[in-house]
Short mmCIF file of C-alpha atoms in Angstrom, two decimals:
data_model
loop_
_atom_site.label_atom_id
_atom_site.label_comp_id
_atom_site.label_asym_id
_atom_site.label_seq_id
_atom_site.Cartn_x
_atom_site.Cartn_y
_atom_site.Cartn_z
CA UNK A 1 -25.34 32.24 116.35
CA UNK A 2 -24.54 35.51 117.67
CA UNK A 3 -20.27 35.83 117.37
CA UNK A 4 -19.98 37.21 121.60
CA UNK A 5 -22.36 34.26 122.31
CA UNK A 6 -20.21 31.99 120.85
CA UNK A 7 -17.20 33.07 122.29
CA UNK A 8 -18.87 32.26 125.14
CA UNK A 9 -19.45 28.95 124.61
CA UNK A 10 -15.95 28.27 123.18
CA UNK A 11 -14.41 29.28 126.12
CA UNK A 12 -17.06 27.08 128.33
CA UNK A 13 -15.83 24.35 126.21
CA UNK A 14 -11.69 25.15 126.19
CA UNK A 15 -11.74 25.95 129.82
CA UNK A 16 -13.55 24.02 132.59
CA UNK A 17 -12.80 20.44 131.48
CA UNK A 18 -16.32 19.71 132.24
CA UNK A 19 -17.91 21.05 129.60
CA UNK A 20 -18.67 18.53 126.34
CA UNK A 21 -20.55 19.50 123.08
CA UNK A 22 -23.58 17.62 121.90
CA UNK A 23 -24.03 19.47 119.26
CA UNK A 24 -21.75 21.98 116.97
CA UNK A 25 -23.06 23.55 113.91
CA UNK A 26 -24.57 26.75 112.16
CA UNK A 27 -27.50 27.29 114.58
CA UNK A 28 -25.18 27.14 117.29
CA UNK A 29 -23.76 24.78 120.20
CA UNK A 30 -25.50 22.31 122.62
CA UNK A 31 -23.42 22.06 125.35
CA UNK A 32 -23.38 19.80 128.41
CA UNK A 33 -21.81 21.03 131.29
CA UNK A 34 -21.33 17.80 133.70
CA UNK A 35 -23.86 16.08 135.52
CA UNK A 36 -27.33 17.15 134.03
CA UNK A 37 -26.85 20.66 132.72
CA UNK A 38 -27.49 21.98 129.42
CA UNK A 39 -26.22 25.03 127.75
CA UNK A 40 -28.25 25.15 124.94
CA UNK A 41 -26.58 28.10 122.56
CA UNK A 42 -29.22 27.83 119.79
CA UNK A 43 -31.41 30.51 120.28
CA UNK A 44 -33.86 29.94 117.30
CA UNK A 45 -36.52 27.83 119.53
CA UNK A 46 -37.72 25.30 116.42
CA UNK A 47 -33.76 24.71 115.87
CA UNK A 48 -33.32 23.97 119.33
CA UNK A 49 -35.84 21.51 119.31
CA UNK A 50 -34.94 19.24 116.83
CA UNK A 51 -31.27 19.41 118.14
CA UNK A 52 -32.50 18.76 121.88
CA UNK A 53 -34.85 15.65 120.17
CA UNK A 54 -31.56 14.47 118.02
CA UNK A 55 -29.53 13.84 121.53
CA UNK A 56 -29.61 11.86 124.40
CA UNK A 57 -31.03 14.32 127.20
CA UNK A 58 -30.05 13.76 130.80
CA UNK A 59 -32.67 12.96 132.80
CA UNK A 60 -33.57 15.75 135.03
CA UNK A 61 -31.71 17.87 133.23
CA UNK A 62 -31.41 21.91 134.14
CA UNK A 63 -31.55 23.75 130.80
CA UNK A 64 -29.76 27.34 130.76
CA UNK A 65 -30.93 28.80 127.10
CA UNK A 66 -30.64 31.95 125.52
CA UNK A 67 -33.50 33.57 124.29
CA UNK A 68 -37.17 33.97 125.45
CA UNK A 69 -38.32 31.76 122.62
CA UNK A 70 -36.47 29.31 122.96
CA UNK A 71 -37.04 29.18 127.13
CA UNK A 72 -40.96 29.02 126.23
CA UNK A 73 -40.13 26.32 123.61
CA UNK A 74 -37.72 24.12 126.13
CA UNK A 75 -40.58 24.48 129.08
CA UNK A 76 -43.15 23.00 127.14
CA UNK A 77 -41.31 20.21 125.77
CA UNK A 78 -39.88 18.95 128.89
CA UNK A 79 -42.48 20.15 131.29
CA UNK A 80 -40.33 22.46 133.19
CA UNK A 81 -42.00 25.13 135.35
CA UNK A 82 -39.90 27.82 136.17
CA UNK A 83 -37.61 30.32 134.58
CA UNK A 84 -35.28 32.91 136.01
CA UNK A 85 -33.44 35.09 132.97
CA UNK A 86 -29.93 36.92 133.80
CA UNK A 87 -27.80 39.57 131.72
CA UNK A 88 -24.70 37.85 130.15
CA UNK A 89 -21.43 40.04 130.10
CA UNK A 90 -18.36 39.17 129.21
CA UNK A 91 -15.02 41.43 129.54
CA UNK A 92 -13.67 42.01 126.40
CA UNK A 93 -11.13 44.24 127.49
CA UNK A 94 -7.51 43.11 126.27
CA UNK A 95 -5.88 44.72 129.61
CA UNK A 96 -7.63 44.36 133.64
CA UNK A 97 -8.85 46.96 135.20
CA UNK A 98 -6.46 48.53 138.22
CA UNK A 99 -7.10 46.30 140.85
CA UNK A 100 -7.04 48.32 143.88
CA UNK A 101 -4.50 47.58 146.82
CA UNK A 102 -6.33 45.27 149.44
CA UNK A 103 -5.76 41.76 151.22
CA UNK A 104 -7.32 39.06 148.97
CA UNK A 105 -6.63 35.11 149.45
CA UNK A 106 -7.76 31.73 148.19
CA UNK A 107 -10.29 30.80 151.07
CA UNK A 108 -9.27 26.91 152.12
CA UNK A 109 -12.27 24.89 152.96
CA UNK A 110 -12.70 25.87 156.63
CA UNK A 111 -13.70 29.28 155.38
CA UNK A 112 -17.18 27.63 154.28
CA UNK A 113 -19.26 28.09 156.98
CA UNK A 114 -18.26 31.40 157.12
CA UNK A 115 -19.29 32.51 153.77
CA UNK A 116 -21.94 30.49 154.04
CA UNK A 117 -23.60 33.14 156.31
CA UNK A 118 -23.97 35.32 153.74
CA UNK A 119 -24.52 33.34 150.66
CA UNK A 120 -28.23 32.44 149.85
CA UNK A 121 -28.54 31.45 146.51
CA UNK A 122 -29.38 27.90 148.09
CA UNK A 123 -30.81 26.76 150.84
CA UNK A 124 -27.92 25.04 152.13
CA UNK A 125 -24.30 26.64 150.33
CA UNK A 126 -21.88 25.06 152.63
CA UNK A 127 -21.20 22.43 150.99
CA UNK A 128 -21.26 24.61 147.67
CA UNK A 129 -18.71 26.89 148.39
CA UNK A 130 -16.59 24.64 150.31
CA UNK A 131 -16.52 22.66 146.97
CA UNK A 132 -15.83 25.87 145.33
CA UNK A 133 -12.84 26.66 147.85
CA UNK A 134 -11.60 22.75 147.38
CA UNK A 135 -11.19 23.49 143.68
CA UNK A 136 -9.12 26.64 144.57
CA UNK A 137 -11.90 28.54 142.97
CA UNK A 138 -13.04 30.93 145.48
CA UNK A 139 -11.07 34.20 147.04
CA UNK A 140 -11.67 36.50 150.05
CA UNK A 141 -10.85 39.99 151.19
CA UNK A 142 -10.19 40.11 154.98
CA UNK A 143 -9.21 42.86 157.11
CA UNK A 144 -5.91 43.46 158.81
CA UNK A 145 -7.89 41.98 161.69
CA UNK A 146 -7.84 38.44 159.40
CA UNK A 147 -11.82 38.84 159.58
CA UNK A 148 -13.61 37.96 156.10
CA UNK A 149 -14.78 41.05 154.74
CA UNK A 150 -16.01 39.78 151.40
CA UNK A 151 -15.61 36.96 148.67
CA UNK A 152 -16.26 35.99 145.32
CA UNK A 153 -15.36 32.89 142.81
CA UNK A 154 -15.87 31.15 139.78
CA UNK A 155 -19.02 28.64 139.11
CA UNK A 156 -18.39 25.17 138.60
CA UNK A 157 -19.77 25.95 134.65
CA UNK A 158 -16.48 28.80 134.74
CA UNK A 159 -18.63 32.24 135.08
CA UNK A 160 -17.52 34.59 138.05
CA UNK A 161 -20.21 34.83 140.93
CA UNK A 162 -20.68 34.59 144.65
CA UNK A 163 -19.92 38.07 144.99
CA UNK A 164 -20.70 39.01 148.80
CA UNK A 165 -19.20 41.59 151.22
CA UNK A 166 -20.26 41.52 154.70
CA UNK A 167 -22.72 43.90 155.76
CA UNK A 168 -20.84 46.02 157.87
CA UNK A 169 -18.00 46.32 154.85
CA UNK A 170 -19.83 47.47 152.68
CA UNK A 171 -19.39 50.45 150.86
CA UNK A 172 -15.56 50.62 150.75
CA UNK A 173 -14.62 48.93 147.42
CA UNK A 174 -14.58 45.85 148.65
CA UNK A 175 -16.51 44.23 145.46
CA UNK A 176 -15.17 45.87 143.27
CA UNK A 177 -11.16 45.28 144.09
CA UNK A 178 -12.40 41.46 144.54
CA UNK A 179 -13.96 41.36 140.86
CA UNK A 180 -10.91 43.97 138.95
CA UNK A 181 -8.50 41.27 140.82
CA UNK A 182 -10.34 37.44 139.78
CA UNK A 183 -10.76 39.71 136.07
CA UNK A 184 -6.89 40.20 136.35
CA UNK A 185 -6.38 36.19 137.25
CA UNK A 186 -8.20 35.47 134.68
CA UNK A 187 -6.28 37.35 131.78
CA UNK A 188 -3.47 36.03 132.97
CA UNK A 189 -4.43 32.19 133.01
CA UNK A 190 -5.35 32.95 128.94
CA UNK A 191 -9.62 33.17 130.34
CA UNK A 192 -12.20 34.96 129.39
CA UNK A 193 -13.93 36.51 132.01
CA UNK A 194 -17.75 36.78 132.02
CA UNK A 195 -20.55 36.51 134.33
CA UNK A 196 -24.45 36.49 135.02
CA UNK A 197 -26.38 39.01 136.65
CA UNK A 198 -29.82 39.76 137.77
CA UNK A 199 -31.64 42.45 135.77
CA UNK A 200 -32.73 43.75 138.75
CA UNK A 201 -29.57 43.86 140.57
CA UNK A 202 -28.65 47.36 139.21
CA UNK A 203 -25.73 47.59 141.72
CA UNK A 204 -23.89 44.56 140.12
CA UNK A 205 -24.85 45.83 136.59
CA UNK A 206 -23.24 49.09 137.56
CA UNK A 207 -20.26 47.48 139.00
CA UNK A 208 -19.38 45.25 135.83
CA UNK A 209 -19.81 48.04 133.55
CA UNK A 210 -17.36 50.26 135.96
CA UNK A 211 -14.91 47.48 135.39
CA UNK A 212 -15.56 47.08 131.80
CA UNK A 213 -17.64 44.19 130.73
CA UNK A 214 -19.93 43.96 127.84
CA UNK A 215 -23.47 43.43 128.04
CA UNK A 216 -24.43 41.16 125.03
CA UNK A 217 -27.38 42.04 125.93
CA UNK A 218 -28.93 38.26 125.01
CA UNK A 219 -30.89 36.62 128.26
CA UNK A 220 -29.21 33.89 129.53
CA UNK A 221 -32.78 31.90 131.27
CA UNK A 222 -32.42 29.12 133.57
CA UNK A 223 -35.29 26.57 133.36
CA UNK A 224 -36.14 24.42 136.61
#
């Protein structure tokens, strides 16, 4: 198993307190991450397999796996029909990066339907991020007006995301001072910091590697 990969997955494990491992050993770590998900850290696709078969396997579960192989191998065997593959980066950094002067604040749960406007990852993120601001694990920049300019917070499985700045704010550092500050929280709580990102979203992959994460360059693909 790749060393930054499991890094990775030792910190899912240390961190979130939802996060329990099915399986441990030289070909890597079977993780499942509450409710029905699977982090399945074994990217040799025939090792994977005979883990996945040596475990009880939630039904329904949503697989996230890490290498093409292994995504072909875990579609077939469970009859899955999607997949959607992201960058992994993680910052390795010992220090932040300067996190530039602006007004950033834990949203409260009121501020739900307001993100909500602009989040569209599902079809219905209210109650998403308002679960995400309950758990004091979501943060907004808002002008001197009090109006929410932008936001960003940490997955329920403990990688940053969310990141969204209102249309009309864009432009003005706003995602970047949002992501150099949650990277600075997190060096401070003892975290590693890491996220997923679109290979197509060149804008985000420009902005993490202006603040200093690593691309591991190993696919991180869901399977639905």
């Amino acid at each position: 198993m790749d060393q930054n990969l499991r890094l990775l997955f030792t910190e899912m494990l240390r961190r979130t307190g939802r996060c329990r491992a099915l399986y441990d050993g030289p070909e890597g770590i079977l993780l499942q991450t509450g409710g029905n998900g699977l982090f399945c850290g074994i990217p040799d696709a025939d090792a994977l397999l005979r883990v996945l078969r040596g475990v009880t396997v939630p039904k329904d579960a949503g697989f996230t796996v890490f290498s093409h192989e292994a995504a072909d191998a875990v579609q077939r065997e469970f009859g899955l029909h999607a997949q959607e593959a992201y960058e992994t980066l993680l910052y390795l950094q010992p220090s932040p990066p300067e996190v530039p002067a602006c007004s950033i604040r834990p949203l409260k749960a009121e501020d739900a339907a307001e993100a909500a406007r602009y989040y569209h990852l599902f079809d219905d993120p209210q109650p998403y991020l308002r679960g995400r601001a309950e758990a004091g694990a979501l943060w907004g920049h808002f002008t001197a007006e009090g109006r929410l300019a932008g936001f960003l917070g940490i997955h329920s499985e403990g990688s940053m995301g969310m990141l969204e700045v209102v249309p009309e704010f864009r432009r003005h550092g706003i995602a970047q001072a949002l992501e150099a500050a949650l990277i600075r929280l997190h060096l401070e709580r003892g975290w590693l910091p890491y996220c997923f990102v679109a290979p197509d979203n060149v804008p985000s992959l420009s902005l993490q590697a202006k603040l200093g994460l690593t691309n591991i360059h190993i696919p991180a693909i869901w399977l639905f």
